GROMACS .gro file of C-alpha atoms in nm:
model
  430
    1UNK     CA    1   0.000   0.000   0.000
    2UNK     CA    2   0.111   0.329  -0.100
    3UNK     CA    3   0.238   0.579   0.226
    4UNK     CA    4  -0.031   0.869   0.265
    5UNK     CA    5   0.155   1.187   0.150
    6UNK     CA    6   0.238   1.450   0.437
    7UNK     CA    7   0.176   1.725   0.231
    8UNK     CA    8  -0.034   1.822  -0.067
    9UNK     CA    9   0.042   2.131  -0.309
   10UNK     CA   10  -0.159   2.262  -0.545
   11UNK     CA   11  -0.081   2.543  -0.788
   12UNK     CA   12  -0.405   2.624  -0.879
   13UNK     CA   13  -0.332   2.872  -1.154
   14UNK     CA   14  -0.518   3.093  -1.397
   15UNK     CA   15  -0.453   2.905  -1.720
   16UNK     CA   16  -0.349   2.582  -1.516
   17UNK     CA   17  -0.343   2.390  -1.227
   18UNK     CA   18  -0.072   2.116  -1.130
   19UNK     CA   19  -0.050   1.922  -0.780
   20UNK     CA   20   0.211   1.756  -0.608
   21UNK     CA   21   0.241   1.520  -0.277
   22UNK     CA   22   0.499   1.579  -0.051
   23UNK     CA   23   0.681   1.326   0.170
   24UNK     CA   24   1.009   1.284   0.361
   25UNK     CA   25   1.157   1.589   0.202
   26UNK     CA   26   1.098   1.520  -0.171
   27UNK     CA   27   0.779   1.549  -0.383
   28UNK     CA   28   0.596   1.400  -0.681
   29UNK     CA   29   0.334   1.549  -0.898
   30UNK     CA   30  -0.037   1.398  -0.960
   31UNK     CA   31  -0.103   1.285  -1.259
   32UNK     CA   32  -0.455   1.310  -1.464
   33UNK     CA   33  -0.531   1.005  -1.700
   34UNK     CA   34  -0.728   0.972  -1.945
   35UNK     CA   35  -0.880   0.997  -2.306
   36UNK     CA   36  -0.675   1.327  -2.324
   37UNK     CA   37  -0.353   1.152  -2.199
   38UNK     CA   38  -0.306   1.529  -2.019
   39UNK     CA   39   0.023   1.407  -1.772
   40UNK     CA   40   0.052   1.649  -1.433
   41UNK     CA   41  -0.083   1.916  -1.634
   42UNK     CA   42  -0.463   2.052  -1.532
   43UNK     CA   43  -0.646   2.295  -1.777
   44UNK     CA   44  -0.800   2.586  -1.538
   45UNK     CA   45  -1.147   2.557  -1.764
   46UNK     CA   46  -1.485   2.439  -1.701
   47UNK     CA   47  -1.767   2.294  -1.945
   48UNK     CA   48  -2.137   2.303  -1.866
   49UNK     CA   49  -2.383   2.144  -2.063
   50UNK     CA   50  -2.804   2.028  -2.013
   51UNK     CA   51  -2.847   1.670  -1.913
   52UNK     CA   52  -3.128   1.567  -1.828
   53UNK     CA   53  -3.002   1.206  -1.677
   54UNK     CA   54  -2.823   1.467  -1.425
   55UNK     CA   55  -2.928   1.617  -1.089
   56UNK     CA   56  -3.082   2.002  -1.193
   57UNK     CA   57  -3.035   1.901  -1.558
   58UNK     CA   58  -2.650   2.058  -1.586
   59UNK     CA   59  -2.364   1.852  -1.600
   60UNK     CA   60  -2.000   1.992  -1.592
   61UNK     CA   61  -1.614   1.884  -1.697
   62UNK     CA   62  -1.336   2.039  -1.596
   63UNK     CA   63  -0.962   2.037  -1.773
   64UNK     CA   64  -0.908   1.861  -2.099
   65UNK     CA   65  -1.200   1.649  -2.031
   66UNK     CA   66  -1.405   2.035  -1.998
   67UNK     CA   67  -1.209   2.149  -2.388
   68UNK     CA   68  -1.325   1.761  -2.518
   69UNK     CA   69  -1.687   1.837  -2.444
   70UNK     CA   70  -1.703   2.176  -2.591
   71UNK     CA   71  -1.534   2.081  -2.907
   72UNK     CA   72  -1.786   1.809  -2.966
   73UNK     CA   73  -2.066   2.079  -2.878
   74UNK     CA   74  -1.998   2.360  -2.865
   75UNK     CA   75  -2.307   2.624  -2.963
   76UNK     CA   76  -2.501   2.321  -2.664
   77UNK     CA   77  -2.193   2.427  -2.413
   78UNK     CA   78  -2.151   2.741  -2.206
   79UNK     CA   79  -1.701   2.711  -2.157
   80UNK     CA   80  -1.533   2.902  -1.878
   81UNK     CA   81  -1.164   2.988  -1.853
   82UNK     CA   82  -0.915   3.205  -1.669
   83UNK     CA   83  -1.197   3.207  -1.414
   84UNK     CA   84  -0.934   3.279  -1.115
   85UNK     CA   85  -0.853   3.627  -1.263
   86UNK     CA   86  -1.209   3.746  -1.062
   87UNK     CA   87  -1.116   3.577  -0.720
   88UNK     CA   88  -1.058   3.933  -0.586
   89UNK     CA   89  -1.289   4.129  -0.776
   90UNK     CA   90  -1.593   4.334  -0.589
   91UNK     CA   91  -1.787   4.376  -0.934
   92UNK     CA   92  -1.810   3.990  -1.029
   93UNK     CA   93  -2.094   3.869  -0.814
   94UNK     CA   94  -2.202   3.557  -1.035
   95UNK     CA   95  -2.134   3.373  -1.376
   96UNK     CA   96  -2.438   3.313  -1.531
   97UNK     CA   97  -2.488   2.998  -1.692
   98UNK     CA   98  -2.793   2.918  -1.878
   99UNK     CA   99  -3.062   2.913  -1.620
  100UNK     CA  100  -2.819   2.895  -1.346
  101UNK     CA  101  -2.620   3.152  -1.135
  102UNK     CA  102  -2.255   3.045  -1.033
  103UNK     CA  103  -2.068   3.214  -0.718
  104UNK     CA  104  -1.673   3.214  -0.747
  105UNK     CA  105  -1.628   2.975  -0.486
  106UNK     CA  106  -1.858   2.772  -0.628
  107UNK     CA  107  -1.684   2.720  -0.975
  108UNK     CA  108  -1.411   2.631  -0.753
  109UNK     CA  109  -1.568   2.376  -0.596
  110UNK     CA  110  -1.695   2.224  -0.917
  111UNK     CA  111  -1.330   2.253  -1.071
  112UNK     CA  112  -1.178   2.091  -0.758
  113UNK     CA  113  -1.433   1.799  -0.735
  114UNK     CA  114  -1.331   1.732  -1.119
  115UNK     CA  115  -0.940   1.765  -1.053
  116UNK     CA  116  -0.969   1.507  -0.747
  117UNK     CA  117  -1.165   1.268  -0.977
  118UNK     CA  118  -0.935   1.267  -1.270
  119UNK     CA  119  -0.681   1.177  -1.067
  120UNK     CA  120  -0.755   0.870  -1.049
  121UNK     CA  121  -0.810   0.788  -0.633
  122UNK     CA  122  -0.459   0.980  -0.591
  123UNK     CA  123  -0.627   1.306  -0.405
  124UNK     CA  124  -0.894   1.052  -0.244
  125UNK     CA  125  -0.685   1.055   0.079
  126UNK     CA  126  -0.609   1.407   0.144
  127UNK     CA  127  -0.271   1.446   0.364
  128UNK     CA  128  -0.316   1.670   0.696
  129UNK     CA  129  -0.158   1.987   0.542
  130UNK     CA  130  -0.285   2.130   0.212
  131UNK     CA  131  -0.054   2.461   0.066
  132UNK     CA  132  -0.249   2.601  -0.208
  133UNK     CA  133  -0.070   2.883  -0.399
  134UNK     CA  134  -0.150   3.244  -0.408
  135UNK     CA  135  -0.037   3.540  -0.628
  136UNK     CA  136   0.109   3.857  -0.460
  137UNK     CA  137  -0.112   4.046  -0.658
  138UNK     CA  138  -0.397   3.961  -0.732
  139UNK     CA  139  -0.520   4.011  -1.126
  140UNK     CA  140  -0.793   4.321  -1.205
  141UNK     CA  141  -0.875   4.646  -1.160
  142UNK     CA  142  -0.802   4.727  -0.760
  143UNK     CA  143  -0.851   4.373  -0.669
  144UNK     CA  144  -0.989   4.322  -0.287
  145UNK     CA  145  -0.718   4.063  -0.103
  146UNK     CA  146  -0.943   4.018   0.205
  147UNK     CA  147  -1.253   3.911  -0.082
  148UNK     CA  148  -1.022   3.655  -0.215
  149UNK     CA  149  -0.905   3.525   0.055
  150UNK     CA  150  -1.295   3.482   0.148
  151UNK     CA  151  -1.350   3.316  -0.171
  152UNK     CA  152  -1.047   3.073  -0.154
  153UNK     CA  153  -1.137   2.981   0.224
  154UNK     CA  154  -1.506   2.924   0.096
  155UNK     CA  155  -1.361   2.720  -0.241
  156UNK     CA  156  -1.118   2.530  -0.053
  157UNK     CA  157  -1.343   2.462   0.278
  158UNK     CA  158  -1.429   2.128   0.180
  159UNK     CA  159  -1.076   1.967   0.049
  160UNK     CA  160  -0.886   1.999   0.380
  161UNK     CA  161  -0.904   2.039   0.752
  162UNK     CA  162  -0.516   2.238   0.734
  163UNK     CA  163  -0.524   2.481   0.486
  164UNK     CA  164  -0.244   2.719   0.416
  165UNK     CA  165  -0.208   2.966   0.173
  166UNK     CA  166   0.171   3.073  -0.007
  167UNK     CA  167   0.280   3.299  -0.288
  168UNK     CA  168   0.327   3.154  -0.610
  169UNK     CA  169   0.656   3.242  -0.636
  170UNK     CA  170   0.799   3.161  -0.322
  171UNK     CA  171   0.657   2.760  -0.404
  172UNK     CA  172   0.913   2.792  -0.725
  173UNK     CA  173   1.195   2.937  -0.507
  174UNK     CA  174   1.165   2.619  -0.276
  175UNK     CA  175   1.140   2.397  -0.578
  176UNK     CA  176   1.438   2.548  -0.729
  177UNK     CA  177   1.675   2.558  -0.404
  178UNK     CA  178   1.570   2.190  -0.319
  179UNK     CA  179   1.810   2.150  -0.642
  180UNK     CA  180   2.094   2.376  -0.466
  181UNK     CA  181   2.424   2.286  -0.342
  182UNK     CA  182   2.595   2.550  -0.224
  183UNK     CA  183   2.435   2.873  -0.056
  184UNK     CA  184   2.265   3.168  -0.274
  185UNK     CA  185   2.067   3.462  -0.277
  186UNK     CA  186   1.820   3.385  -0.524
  187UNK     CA  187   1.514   3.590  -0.732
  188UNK     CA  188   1.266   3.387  -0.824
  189UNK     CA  189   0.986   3.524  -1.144
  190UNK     CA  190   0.681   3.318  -1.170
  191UNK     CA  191   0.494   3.427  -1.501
  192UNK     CA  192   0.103   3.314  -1.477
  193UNK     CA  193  -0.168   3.390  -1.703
  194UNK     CA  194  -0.346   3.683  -1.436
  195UNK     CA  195  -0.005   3.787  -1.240
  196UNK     CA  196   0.359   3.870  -1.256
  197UNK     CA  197   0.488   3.822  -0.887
  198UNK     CA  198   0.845   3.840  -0.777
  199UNK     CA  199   1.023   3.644  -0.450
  200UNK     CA  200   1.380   3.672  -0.330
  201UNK     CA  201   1.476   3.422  -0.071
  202UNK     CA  202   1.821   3.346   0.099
  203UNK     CA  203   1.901   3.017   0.056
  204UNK     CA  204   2.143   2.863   0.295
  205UNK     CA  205   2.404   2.534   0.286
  206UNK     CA  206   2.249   2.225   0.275
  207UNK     CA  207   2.209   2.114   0.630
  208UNK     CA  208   2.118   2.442   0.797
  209UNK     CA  209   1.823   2.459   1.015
  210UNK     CA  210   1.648   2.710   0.803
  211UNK     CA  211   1.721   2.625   0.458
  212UNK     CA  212   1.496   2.883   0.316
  213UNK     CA  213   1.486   3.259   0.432
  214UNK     CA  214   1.215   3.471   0.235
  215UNK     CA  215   1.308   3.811   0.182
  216UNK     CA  216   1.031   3.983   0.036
  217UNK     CA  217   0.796   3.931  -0.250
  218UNK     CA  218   0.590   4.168  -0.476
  219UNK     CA  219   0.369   4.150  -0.782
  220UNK     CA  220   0.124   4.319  -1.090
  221UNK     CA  221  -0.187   4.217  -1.200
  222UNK     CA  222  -0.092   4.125  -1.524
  223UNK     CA  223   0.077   3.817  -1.735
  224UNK     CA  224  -0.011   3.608  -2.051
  225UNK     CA  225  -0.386   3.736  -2.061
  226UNK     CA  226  -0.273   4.075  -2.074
  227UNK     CA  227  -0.065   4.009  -2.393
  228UNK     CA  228  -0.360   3.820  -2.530
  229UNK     CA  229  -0.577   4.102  -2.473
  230UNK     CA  230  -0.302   4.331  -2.682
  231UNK     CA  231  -0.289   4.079  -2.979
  232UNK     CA  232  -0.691   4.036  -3.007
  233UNK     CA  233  -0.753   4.436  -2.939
  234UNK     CA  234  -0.476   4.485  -3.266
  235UNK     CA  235  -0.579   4.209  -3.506
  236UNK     CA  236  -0.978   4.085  -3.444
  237UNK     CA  237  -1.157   4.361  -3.237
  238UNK     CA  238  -1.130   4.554  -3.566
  239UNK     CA  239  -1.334   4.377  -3.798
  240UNK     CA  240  -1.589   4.350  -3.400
  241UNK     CA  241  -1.675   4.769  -3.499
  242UNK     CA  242  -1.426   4.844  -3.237
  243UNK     CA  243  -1.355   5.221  -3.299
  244UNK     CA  244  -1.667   5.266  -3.477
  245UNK     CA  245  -1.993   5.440  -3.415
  246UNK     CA  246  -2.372   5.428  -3.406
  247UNK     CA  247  -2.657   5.675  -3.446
  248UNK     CA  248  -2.838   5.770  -3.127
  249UNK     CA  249  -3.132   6.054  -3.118
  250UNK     CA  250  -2.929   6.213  -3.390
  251UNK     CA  251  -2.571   6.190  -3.299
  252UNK     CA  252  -2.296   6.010  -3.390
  253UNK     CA  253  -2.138   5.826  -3.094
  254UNK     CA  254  -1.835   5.521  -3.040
  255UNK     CA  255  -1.966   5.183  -2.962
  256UNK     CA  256  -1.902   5.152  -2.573
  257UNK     CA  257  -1.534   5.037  -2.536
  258UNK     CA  258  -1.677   4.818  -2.256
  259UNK     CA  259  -1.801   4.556  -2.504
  260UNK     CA  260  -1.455   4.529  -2.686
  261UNK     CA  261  -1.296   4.504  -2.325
  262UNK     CA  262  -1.509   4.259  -2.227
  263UNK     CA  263  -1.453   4.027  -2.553
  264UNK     CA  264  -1.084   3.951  -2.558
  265UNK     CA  265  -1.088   3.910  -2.154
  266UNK     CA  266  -1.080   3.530  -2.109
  267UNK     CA  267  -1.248   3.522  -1.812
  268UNK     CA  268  -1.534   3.736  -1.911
  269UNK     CA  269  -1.596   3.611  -2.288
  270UNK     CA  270  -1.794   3.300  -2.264
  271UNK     CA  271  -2.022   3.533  -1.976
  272UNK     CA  272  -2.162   3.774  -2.272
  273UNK     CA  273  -2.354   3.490  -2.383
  274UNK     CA  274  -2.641   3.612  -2.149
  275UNK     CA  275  -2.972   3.733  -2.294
  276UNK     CA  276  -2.942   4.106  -2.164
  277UNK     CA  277  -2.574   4.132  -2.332
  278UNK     CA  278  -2.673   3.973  -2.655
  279UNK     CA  279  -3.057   4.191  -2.702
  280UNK     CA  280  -2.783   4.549  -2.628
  281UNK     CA  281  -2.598   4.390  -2.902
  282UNK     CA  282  -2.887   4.306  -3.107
  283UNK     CA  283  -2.996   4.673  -3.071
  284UNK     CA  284  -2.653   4.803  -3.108
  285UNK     CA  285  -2.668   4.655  -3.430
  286UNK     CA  286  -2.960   4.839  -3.616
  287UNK     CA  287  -2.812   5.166  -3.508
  288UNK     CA  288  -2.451   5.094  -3.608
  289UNK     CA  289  -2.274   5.256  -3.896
  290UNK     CA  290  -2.120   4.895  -3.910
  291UNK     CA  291  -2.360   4.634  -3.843
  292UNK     CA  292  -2.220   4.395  -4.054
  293UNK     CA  293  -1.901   4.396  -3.775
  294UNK     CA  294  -2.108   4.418  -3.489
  295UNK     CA  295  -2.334   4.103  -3.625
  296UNK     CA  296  -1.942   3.922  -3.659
  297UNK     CA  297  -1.908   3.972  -3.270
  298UNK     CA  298  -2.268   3.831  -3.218
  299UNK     CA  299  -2.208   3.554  -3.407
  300UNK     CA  300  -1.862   3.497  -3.221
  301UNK     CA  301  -2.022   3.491  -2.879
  302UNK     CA  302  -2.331   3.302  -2.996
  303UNK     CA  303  -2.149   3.003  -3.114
  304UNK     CA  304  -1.900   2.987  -2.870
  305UNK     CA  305  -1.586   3.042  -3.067
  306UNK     CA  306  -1.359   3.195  -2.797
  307UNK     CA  307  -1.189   2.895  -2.726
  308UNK     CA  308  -1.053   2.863  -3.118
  309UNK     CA  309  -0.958   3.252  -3.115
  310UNK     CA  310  -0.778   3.172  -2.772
  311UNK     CA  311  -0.569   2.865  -2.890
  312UNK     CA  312  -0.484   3.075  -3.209
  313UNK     CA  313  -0.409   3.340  -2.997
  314UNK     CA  314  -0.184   3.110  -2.800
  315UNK     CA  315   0.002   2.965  -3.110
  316UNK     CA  316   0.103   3.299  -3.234
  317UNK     CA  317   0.257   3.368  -2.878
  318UNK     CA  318   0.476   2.999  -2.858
  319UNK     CA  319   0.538   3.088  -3.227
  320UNK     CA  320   0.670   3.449  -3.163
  321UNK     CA  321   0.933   3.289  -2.908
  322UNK     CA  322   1.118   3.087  -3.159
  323UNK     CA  323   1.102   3.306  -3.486
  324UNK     CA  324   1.128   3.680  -3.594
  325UNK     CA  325   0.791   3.651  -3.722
  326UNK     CA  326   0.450   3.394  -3.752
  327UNK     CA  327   0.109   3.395  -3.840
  328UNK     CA  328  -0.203   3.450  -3.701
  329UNK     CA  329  -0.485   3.220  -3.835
  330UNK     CA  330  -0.851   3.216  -3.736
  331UNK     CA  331  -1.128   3.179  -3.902
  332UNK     CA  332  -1.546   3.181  -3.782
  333UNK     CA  333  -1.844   3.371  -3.699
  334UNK     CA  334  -1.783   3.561  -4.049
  335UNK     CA  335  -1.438   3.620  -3.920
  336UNK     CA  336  -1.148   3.517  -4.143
  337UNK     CA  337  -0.772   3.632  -4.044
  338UNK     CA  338  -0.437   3.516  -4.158
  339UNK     CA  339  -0.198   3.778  -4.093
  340UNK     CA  340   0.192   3.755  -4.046
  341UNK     CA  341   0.288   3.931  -3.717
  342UNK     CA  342   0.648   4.024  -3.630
  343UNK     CA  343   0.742   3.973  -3.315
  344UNK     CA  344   0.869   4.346  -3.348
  345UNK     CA  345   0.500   4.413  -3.383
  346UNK     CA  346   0.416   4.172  -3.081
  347UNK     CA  347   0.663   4.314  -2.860
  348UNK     CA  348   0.546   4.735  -2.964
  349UNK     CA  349   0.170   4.619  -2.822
  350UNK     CA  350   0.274   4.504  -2.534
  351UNK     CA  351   0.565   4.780  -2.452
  352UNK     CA  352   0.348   4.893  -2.183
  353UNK     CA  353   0.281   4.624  -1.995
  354UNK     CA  354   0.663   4.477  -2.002
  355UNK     CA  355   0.755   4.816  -1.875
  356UNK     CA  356   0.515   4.784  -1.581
  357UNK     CA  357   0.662   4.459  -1.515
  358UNK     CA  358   1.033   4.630  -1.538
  359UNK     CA  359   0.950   4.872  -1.272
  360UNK     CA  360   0.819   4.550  -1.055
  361UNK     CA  361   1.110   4.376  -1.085
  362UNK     CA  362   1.288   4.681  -0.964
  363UNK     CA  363   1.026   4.715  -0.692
  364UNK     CA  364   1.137   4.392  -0.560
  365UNK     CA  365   1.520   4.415  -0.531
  366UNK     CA  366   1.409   4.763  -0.338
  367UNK     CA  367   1.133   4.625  -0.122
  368UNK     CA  368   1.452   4.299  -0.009
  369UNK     CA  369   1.682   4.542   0.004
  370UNK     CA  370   1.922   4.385  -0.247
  371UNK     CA  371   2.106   4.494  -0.541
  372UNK     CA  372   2.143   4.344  -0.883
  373UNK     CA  373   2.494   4.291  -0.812
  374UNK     CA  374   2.444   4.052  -0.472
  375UNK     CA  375   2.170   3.820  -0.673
  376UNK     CA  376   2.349   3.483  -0.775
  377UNK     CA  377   2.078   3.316  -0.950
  378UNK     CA  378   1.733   3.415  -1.104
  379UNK     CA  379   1.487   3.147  -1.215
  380UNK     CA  380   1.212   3.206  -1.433
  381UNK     CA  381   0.885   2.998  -1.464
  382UNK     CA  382   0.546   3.044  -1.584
  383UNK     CA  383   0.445   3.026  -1.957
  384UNK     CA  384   0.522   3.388  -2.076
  385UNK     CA  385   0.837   3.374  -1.923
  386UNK     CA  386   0.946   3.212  -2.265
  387UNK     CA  387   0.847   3.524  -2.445
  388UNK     CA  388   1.137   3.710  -2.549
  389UNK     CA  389   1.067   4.029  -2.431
  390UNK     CA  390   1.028   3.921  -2.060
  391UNK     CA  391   1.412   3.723  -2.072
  392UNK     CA  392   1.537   4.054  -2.186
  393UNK     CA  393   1.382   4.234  -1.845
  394UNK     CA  394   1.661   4.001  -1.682
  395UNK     CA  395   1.907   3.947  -1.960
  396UNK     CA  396   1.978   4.322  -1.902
  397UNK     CA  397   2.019   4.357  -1.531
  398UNK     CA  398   2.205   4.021  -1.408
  399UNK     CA  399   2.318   3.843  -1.742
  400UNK     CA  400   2.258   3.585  -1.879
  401UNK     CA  401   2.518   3.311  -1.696
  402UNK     CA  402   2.280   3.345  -1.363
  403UNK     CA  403   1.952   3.304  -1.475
  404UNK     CA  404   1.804   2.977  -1.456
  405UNK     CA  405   1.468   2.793  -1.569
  406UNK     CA  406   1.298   2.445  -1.594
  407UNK     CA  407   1.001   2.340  -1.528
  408UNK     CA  408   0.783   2.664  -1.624
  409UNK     CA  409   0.463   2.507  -1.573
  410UNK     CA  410   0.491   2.281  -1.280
  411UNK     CA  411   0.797   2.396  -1.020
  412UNK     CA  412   0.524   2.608  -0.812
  413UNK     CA  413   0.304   2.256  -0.703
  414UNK     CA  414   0.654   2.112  -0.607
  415UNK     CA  415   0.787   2.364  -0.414
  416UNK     CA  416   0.472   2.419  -0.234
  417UNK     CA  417   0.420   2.049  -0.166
  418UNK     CA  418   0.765   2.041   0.021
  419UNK     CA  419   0.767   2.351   0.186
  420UNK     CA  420   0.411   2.184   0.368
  421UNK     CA  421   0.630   1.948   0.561
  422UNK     CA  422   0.854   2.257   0.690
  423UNK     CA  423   0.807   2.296   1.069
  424UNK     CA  424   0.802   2.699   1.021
  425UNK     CA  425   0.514   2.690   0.764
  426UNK     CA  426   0.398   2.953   0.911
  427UNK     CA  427   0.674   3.179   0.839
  428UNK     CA  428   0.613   3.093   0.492
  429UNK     CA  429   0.236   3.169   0.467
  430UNK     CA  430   0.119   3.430   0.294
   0.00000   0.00000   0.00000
């Protein structure tokens, strides 16, 4: 019989979710089997769908299982990602789908009772202590901490009786100095899909009593789904009418920006399918000086295509971190794009946001008290930090023979796995 883990982490990310077990000072991470053969990998993504064989008539996937369902049907499915980005925000309230009102914690819930089931009776037999990553900032527009934290506490209230909560980043610093052999001063930049957060930790010679000293952490509320937003504002929201107008009592005014905002936001896509959203569009229509565009977004929403625009989306990113230039492809809803992008061009749209992240990064050395100078080694993880543009960030201030990386998507679930069996957890919880 298999020895019950001591500690459980789970990275339960905006884009993904991995989990490890933890015992006797090394870790291992859960695997999800299946038709989708997915490994320790978790899609953050949830499928609903009316069955009638089911218990209120709405049945739900979650991770690959939730992207299998919609592809199959998907004008029958209502598909929700990036749902974490609205863990700390006071103007979400509820996702409405179909009939059916969902509360943030209770999308959790649903996601969590998926993730334990597709692992096939390995998260059956929760260990005693549970570490469930957290980012230092949370993502959106002034995000409320003390809401999240009551939405994470009401998500996870079932999965657990120990639950702690850590930074994201300061699970990938553990991870990383588990692989240490001599002592170091080390910044660690975890790269999500809602946050950029930033950890320095002093990490002492193998055999000290405190391996691990954290030294501050910091972070932005914005990552991959920020440079998705850039790359569908600059190549579909144009043919959507964005930047357009309609006729109202005789004037000539600019369809509300809100609509455009709301369409290449991940989390918030798949929710305009709502009858109040899609009878303003309806009506926005008639009065546009472009209703042909404004019927495209209609049709976009309607049949559920924002899953296709966001893997497109995606494969112009990976593409744009191996070669000078790729294309965009994606075609539906009347919509029909192929487009070479440079990653010049990729890199100009999201100039803002990188420098935002620049001044973070700076933020943190100030906020530890550190220079570049006394940092021996950075590690990078996280998805964008592949993209080009974010290397150079540390390229330029500490070289490249110190920075580090490995394991982009899953160091965070180790590190926070092992640093549950540490007997000063609580110096460690955020």
């Amino acid at each position: 019989m298999q020895q019950t883990a001591r500690a459980l982490g789970l990275d339960f990310g905006t884009t993904n979710s991995v989990a490890a077990l933890a015992n006797g000072g090394e870790s291992r991470l859960v695997s999800f089997a299946g038709n989708q053969a997915t490994g320790e990998v978790f899609r953050s993504a949830l499928c609903f769908w009316h069955d009638s064989d089911v218990k209120g008539g709405m049945a739900h996937e979650a991770g690959p299982w939730a992207i299998a369902e919609y592809l199959e049907f998907p004008e029958d499915s209502r598909f929700l990602q990036s749902f974490k980005s609205v863990a700390a925000s006071p103007i979400f309230e509820t996702a409405n789908v179909f009939e059916k009102r969902f509360r943030f914690e209770e999308l959790g819930r649903l996601f969590l009772g998926k993730m334990i089931h597709h692992a096939g009776g390995t998260l059956d037999r929760r260990p005693e202590r549970i570490v469930v990553g957290r980012p230092v900032e949370y993502a959106g527009a002034r995000p409320d901490e003390a809401l999240a934290r009551k939405r994470y506490d009401a998500m996870f209230a079932d999965f657990g009786s120990e639950v702690h909560y850590v930074y994201e980043p300061l699970g990938a610093a553990f991870s990383y100095a588990s692989r240490l052999t001599e002592a170091a001063t080390i910044l660690v930049a975890d790269f999500g899909g809602g946050t950029s957060d930033f950890s320095l930790v002093r990490v002492e010679a193998p055999g000290a009593a405190r391996r691990c000293v954290p030294l501050g952490s910091v972070g932005i509320g914005l990552a991959g789904d920020r440079f998705d937003y850039r790359i569908v504002d600059h190549l579909v929201l144009p043919m959507l009418g964005k930047g357009s107008s309609y006729e109202s009592f005789g004037k000539q005014l600019e369809i509300p920006r809100s609509y455009f905002a709301d369409f290449a936001d991940w989390s918030r896509l798949a929710l305009m399918r709502n009858r109040r959203t899609m009878d303003e569009l309806a009506r926005l229509q008639k009065a546009a000086n472009d209703p042909a565009a404004i019927g495209r977004m209609i049709t976009v929403i309607e049949k559920e295509l924002g899953y296709p625009l966001y893997d497109a989306v995606g494969a112009l990113k990976r593409a744009l971190s191996d070669a000078e230039s790729a294309s965009f492809r994606f075609s539906g809803g009347g919509i029909d794009i192929e487009q070479t992008v440079s990653r010049a061009d990729f890199e100009s749209w999201i100039a803002p946001d990188i420098a935002r992240i620049e001044e973070t990064v700076d933020w943190a050395l100030s906020k530890a008290g550190v220079t570049p100078d006394t940092i021996d080694r950075v590690f990078l993880t996280g998805g964008s930090s592949l993209i080009p543009a974010i290397r150079r960030i540390f390229r330029q201030r500490f070289g490249d023979d110190r920075i580090a990386t490995g394991g982009e998507l899953t160091s965070i679930a180790h590190g926070l796995a092992l640093i549950g069996e540490e007997a000063n957890l609580a110096e460690w919880a955020a």
